[in-house]
Coordinates of C-alpha atoms in Angstrom, one line a residue:
M247 CA 168.0 87.9 188.0
S248 CA 165.3 90.5 187.4
A249 CA 163.6 90.7 184.0
P250 CA 165.4 92.9 181.5
T251 CA 162.5 95.4 181.4
S252 CA 162.7 96.2 185.1
R253 CA 166.5 96.8 184.8
T254 CA 166.5 98.9 181.7
G255 CA 163.2 100.8 181.8
P256 CA 162.5 104.2 183.4
S257 CA 163.0 104.6 187.2
S258 CA 160.0 104.9 189.5
S259 CA 160.2 108.7 189.1
G260 CA 159.7 108.3 185.4
R261 CA 163.3 109.4 184.6
P262 CA 165.1 107.1 182.2
R263 CA 167.7 105.0 184.0
H264 CA 169.8 104.7 180.8
L265 CA 170.5 106.3 177.4
L266 CA 170.5 103.2 175.2
D267 CA 168.3 104.9 172.5
F268 CA 165.4 107.4 172.8
Q269 CA 162.6 105.0 173.3
D270 CA 161.9 106.0 177.0
W271 CA 162.9 109.6 176.5
T272 CA 160.1 112.3 176.4
P273 CA 160.7 115.5 174.5
E274 CA 160.7 117.3 177.9
R275 CA 163.5 115.1 179.2
L276 CA 165.5 115.6 176.0
E277 CA 165.0 119.4 176.2
S278 CA 166.3 119.2 179.8
V279 CA 169.5 117.6 178.6
L280 CA 169.9 120.2 175.9
N281 CA 169.3 123.0 178.3
N282 CA 171.7 121.7 180.8
A283 CA 174.4 121.5 178.1
D284 CA 174.3 125.3 178.0
T285 CA 175.5 125.3 181.6
M286 CA 178.2 122.7 180.8
L287 CA 179.5 124.9 178.0
Q288 CA 180.0 127.7 180.5
V289 CA 182.0 125.3 182.7
L290 CA 184.2 124.5 179.7
D291 CA 184.8 128.2 179.1
R292 CA 186.2 128.7 182.6
P293 CA 190.0 128.9 183.4
V294 CA 189.4 125.8 185.6
K295 CA 187.2 123.5 183.6
K296 CA 186.0 121.4 186.5
V297 CA 183.0 121.0 188.9
P298 CA 182.4 118.5 191.7
A299 CA 179.1 117.2 190.4
L300 CA 180.2 113.6 190.1
Q301 CA 182.9 113.5 192.8
G302 CA 183.2 110.1 194.4
L303 CA 181.5 108.3 191.5
T304 CA 183.3 106.0 189.0
V305 CA 182.4 105.9 185.3
C306 CA 183.7 102.9 183.3
N307 CA 184.4 103.6 179.6
A308 CA 183.9 100.1 178.2
F309 CA 185.0 100.3 174.6
F310 CA 184.9 97.0 172.7
E311 CA 185.3 98.9 169.3
N312 CA 188.0 101.4 168.3
S313 CA 187.1 105.0 168.9
T314 CA 189.0 108.2 169.3
R315 CA 186.5 111.1 169.4
T316 CA 183.8 109.5 171.4
R317 CA 186.0 107.8 173.9
T318 CA 188.1 110.9 174.5
S319 CA 184.9 113.1 174.7
F320 CA 183.3 110.8 177.3
E321 CA 186.5 110.6 179.4
L322 CA 187.0 114.3 179.5
A323 CA 183.3 114.8 180.3
A324 CA 183.5 112.6 183.3
R325 CA 186.7 114.1 184.5
R326 CA 185.4 117.6 184.1
M327 CA 182.8 116.7 186.7
S328 CA 185.3 115.1 189.0
A329 CA 184.3 111.5 188.5
D330 CA 186.9 108.7 188.6
V331 CA 187.3 107.1 185.2
L332 CA 188.0 103.5 184.5
T333 CA 188.9 102.9 180.8
F334 CA 188.4 99.4 179.7
A335 CA 190.1 98.3 176.4
A336 CA 188.8 95.0 175.1
G337 CA 192.0 94.2 173.2
S338 CA 194.1 94.0 176.3
S339 CA 191.4 92.3 178.5
S340 CA 190.1 88.8 179.2
V341 CA 187.6 89.4 176.4
S342 CA 190.5 88.6 174.0
K343 CA 190.8 85.2 175.8
G344 CA 187.2 84.4 175.3
E345 CA 185.5 85.8 178.3
S346 CA 181.8 86.6 177.7
L347 CA 180.4 90.2 177.8
R348 CA 178.2 89.2 180.8
D349 CA 181.2 87.9 182.8
T350 CA 183.2 91.0 182.0
V351 CA 180.4 93.3 183.1
E352 CA 179.8 91.4 186.3
V353 CA 183.6 91.6 187.2
L354 CA 183.7 95.4 186.5
T355 CA 180.5 95.9 188.5
A356 CA 182.2 94.1 191.5
Y357 CA 184.7 96.9 191.4
K358 CA 181.9 99.3 192.4
V359 CA 181.5 101.0 189.1
D360 CA 178.6 103.6 189.2
A361 CA 177.9 103.9 185.5
Y362 CA 179.0 102.5 182.1
V363 CA 179.7 104.1 178.7
V364 CA 179.6 101.2 176.2
R365 CA 180.7 101.0 172.6
H366 CA 180.4 97.7 170.9
H367 CA 180.4 96.3 167.4
A368 CA 177.2 94.2 168.1
A369 CA 173.8 95.8 168.2
G370 CA 172.1 95.4 171.6
A371 CA 175.3 95.1 173.6
A372 CA 174.6 98.2 175.6
H373 CA 171.2 96.7 176.6
L374 CA 172.9 93.6 177.8
V375 CA 175.3 95.6 179.9
A376 CA 172.3 97.5 181.4
R377 CA 170.7 94.1 182.2
Y378 CA 173.6 92.5 184.0
S379 CA 175.2 95.5 185.7
G380 CA 172.1 97.2 187.2
K381 CA 173.9 100.5 186.7
P382 CA 173.1 103.5 184.4
V383 CA 174.4 102.8 180.9
I384 CA 175.1 105.2 178.1
N385 CA 175.2 103.7 174.6
A386 CA 178.3 105.1 172.8
G387 CA 177.5 103.2 169.6
D388 CA 176.3 99.6 169.1
G389 CA 176.7 98.1 165.7
R390 CA 174.6 99.9 163.1
R391 CA 171.7 100.4 165.6
A392 CA 172.2 103.6 167.7
H393 CA 174.6 106.3 168.8
P394 CA 172.3 108.6 170.9
T395 CA 174.8 111.1 172.3
Q396 CA 176.0 111.8 168.7
A397 CA 172.4 112.6 167.8
L398 CA 172.0 114.8 170.8
L399 CA 175.1 116.8 170.0
D400 CA 173.9 117.2 166.4
A401 CA 170.5 118.4 167.6
Y402 CA 172.2 120.8 170.1
T403 CA 174.4 122.2 167.3
V404 CA 171.3 122.9 165.1
R405 CA 169.5 124.4 168.1
Q406 CA 172.4 126.7 168.8
E407 CA 172.0 128.0 165.3
Y408 CA 168.2 128.5 165.2
G409 CA 167.1 128.6 168.8
S410 CA 164.8 125.6 168.3
L411 CA 164.4 122.5 166.1
E412 CA 160.6 123.0 165.7
G413 CA 159.8 123.1 162.0
K414 CA 163.4 122.7 160.8
K415 CA 164.3 120.4 158.0
I416 CA 167.5 118.3 158.4
A417 CA 168.9 116.4 155.4
I418 CA 171.2 113.5 156.1
I419 CA 173.0 112.3 153.1
G420 CA 175.3 109.2 152.5
D421 CA 175.7 105.7 153.8
V422 CA 172.5 105.5 155.8
R423 CA 172.4 101.7 155.7
H424 CA 175.5 101.3 157.9
S425 CA 175.0 104.5 160.0
R426 CA 173.9 104.3 163.6
V427 CA 174.2 108.1 163.6
A428 CA 171.5 108.4 160.9
R429 CA 169.2 106.0 162.8
S430 CA 169.6 107.9 166.1
N431 CA 169.0 111.2 164.5
A432 CA 166.0 109.9 162.7
E433 CA 164.6 108.8 166.1
L434 CA 165.6 111.9 168.0
L435 CA 165.0 114.9 165.7
P436 CA 161.3 114.4 165.0
K437 CA 160.7 114.2 168.8
L438 CA 162.1 117.7 168.9
G439 CA 159.8 119.0 166.1
A440 CA 162.2 118.6 163.1
E441 CA 161.6 116.9 159.7
V442 CA 164.3 114.5 158.7
V443 CA 165.1 113.5 155.1
L444 CA 167.5 110.5 154.6
C445 CA 169.2 110.4 151.3
G446 CA 171.6 108.2 149.4
P447 CA 171.8 105.6 146.7
A448 CA 169.0 103.0 146.9
T449 CA 171.5 100.4 147.9
L450 CA 172.5 102.4 151.0
L451 CA 168.9 103.5 151.9
P452 CA 167.0 100.9 154.0
E453 CA 163.3 101.2 153.2
G454 CA 162.4 100.1 156.7
L455 CA 163.4 103.6 158.0
A456 CA 160.6 105.2 156.0
G457 CA 158.0 104.1 158.6
M458 CA 159.6 106.3 161.3
P459 CA 157.5 109.4 162.3
G460 CA 158.7 112.6 160.7
V461 CA 161.2 110.8 158.4
R462 CA 161.2 110.7 154.6
L463 CA 163.6 108.8 152.3
T464 CA 164.8 109.9 148.8
T465 CA 167.5 109.0 146.4
D466 CA 167.6 112.6 145.0
A467 CA 170.2 114.7 146.8
K468 CA 168.8 118.0 145.5
D469 CA 165.3 117.1 146.7
A470 CA 166.7 116.2 150.1
V471 CA 168.6 119.5 150.5
R472 CA 166.0 121.8 149.0
G473 CA 164.9 124.1 151.8
A474 CA 167.0 122.3 154.4
H475 CA 168.2 124.2 157.5
A476 CA 171.1 121.8 158.1
V477 CA 172.8 119.2 155.9
M478 CA 174.7 116.3 157.4
A479 CA 177.1 114.2 155.3
L480 CA 177.7 110.7 156.5
R481 CA 181.0 108.8 156.1
L482 CA 181.0 106.0 153.5
Q483 CA 181.8 103.0 155.7
Q484 CA 183.7 101.0 153.1
E485 CA 185.0 98.6 155.8
R486 CA 181.4 97.4 156.3
M487 CA 180.7 97.0 152.6
S488 CA 181.3 93.6 151.0
G489 CA 180.8 94.9 147.5
G490 CA 177.9 95.7 145.2
Y491 CA 176.6 98.8 147.0
L492 CA 178.2 101.4 144.7
A493 CA 179.1 101.4 141.0
S494 CA 182.1 103.6 141.8
L495 CA 183.3 106.1 144.4
Q496 CA 183.5 108.8 141.7
E497 CA 179.8 108.2 140.7
Y498 CA 178.9 108.5 144.4
A499 CA 180.8 111.8 144.7
D500 CA 179.2 113.1 141.6
H501 CA 175.6 112.5 142.9
Y502 CA 175.8 112.7 146.7
Q503 CA 178.8 114.7 147.8
V504 CA 177.9 117.6 150.1
N505 CA 179.5 120.6 148.4
E506 CA 178.8 124.2 147.7
R507 CA 176.9 123.4 144.5
L508 CA 174.5 121.1 146.4
M509 CA 174.2 123.6 149.3
Q510 CA 172.8 126.2 146.9
E511 CA 169.5 124.2 147.1
A512 CA 169.4 124.7 150.9
E513 CA 168.1 127.6 152.9
S514 CA 170.5 130.6 152.6
G515 CA 171.8 130.3 156.2
A516 CA 171.9 126.5 156.2
I517 CA 174.7 124.8 158.1
V518 CA 176.9 121.8 157.2
L519 CA 177.4 118.9 159.7
H520 CA 179.5 115.7 159.7
P521 CA 179.8 113.2 162.6
G522 CA 183.4 112.4 161.6
P523 CA 185.8 111.0 160.7
M524 CA 185.5 112.6 157.2
N525 CA 186.5 111.2 153.8
R526 CA 187.3 114.6 152.4
D527 CA 186.4 115.2 148.7
L528 CA 184.3 112.0 148.8
E529 CA 181.2 112.4 150.8
I530 CA 182.0 116.1 151.6
S531 CA 184.2 118.6 149.8
S532 CA 187.0 120.3 151.6
E533 CA 185.3 123.6 150.6
A534 CA 182.1 122.7 152.4
A535 CA 183.9 121.1 155.4
D536 CA 186.1 124.2 156.0
G537 CA 183.7 126.9 154.8
P538 CA 181.6 129.4 156.7
R539 CA 178.6 127.1 156.7
S540 CA 180.5 124.4 158.5
R541 CA 179.7 123.6 162.1
I542 CA 181.8 120.4 162.2
L543 CA 184.3 121.6 164.8
K544 CA 181.4 123.1 166.8
Q545 CA 179.9 119.6 166.9
V546 CA 183.1 118.3 168.5
E547 CA 183.0 121.1 171.1
N548 CA 179.4 120.5 171.8
G549 CA 179.9 116.7 172.2
Q550 CA 181.8 117.2 175.5
A551 CA 179.0 119.5 176.9
I552 CA 176.3 117.1 175.8
R553 CA 178.0 114.1 177.4
M554 CA 178.6 116.0 180.6
S555 CA 174.9 116.8 180.6
V556 CA 173.8 113.2 180.0
L557 CA 176.1 111.9 182.8
Y558 CA 174.7 114.5 185.2
H559 CA 171.1 113.7 184.2
L560 CA 171.5 110.0 184.8
L561 CA 173.8 110.0 187.9
V562 CA 172.7 113.1 189.8
G563 CA 169.0 113.0 188.8
R564 CA 168.0 116.6 189.1
D565 CA 166.7 118.8 186.3

């Protein structure tokens, strides 16, 4: 078995072999993916929403954690490019009988799978799949660690609005501690020239993230939003909280809910984002979620185009 670094690092051409996080991705490669998403959106606007780019290839959606939006988006993205799609549900597989992740991956690879989309409750699971499959792997969310395609679609949505992320301030407010979306955005957005402010109660704001380039932490929501070009609300992941993080949900809403009152601190044309699913009138007001600033449904639409672009980038290998 080859060493993990040789299986998961960049290819000999310098192109990343996987999208596990953004460690091996240069700003130029990231911009290439964003630019190609423009073409994918044009495909999605056609009467026949299909191109033969991945014809003859098989993409395995290996989801070991529940998902609706991400799984559906990836499945449609692959099918739009004429790939065959193998959907693997852990609950109805040998994993439920105790089979290891390594054994499962090696069995699937024996079926001549060409790429994996992996979602797992354990951080690092996508790296393990990349190590043992030898195939391109896209991380669709691993534990609290990373969700890179969500960050890419968030960045793309902001870029659609402003033309560039250079010099833009993005405020991300809420349950940062449990959010892989926040971590991936904090890693990605500064690479594209944006400033990121992570905000939430001190109990939900890991100080370790303060050391990331281009990232600032604050417990003051007005400070976070002041002058921001985009404001993202994060879902309160109460299923991951064992208690002690919040005094009460009402107190949280009073101080950190993204609503029209808070948005008055932002730039006049600032937009509202949310990775979903939403707890309406808790971390975001219905007025903000449905109002003219909201780009939440645009994020959903852009997610399919971004995932098409990532699959194309990794499997076809041309800019």
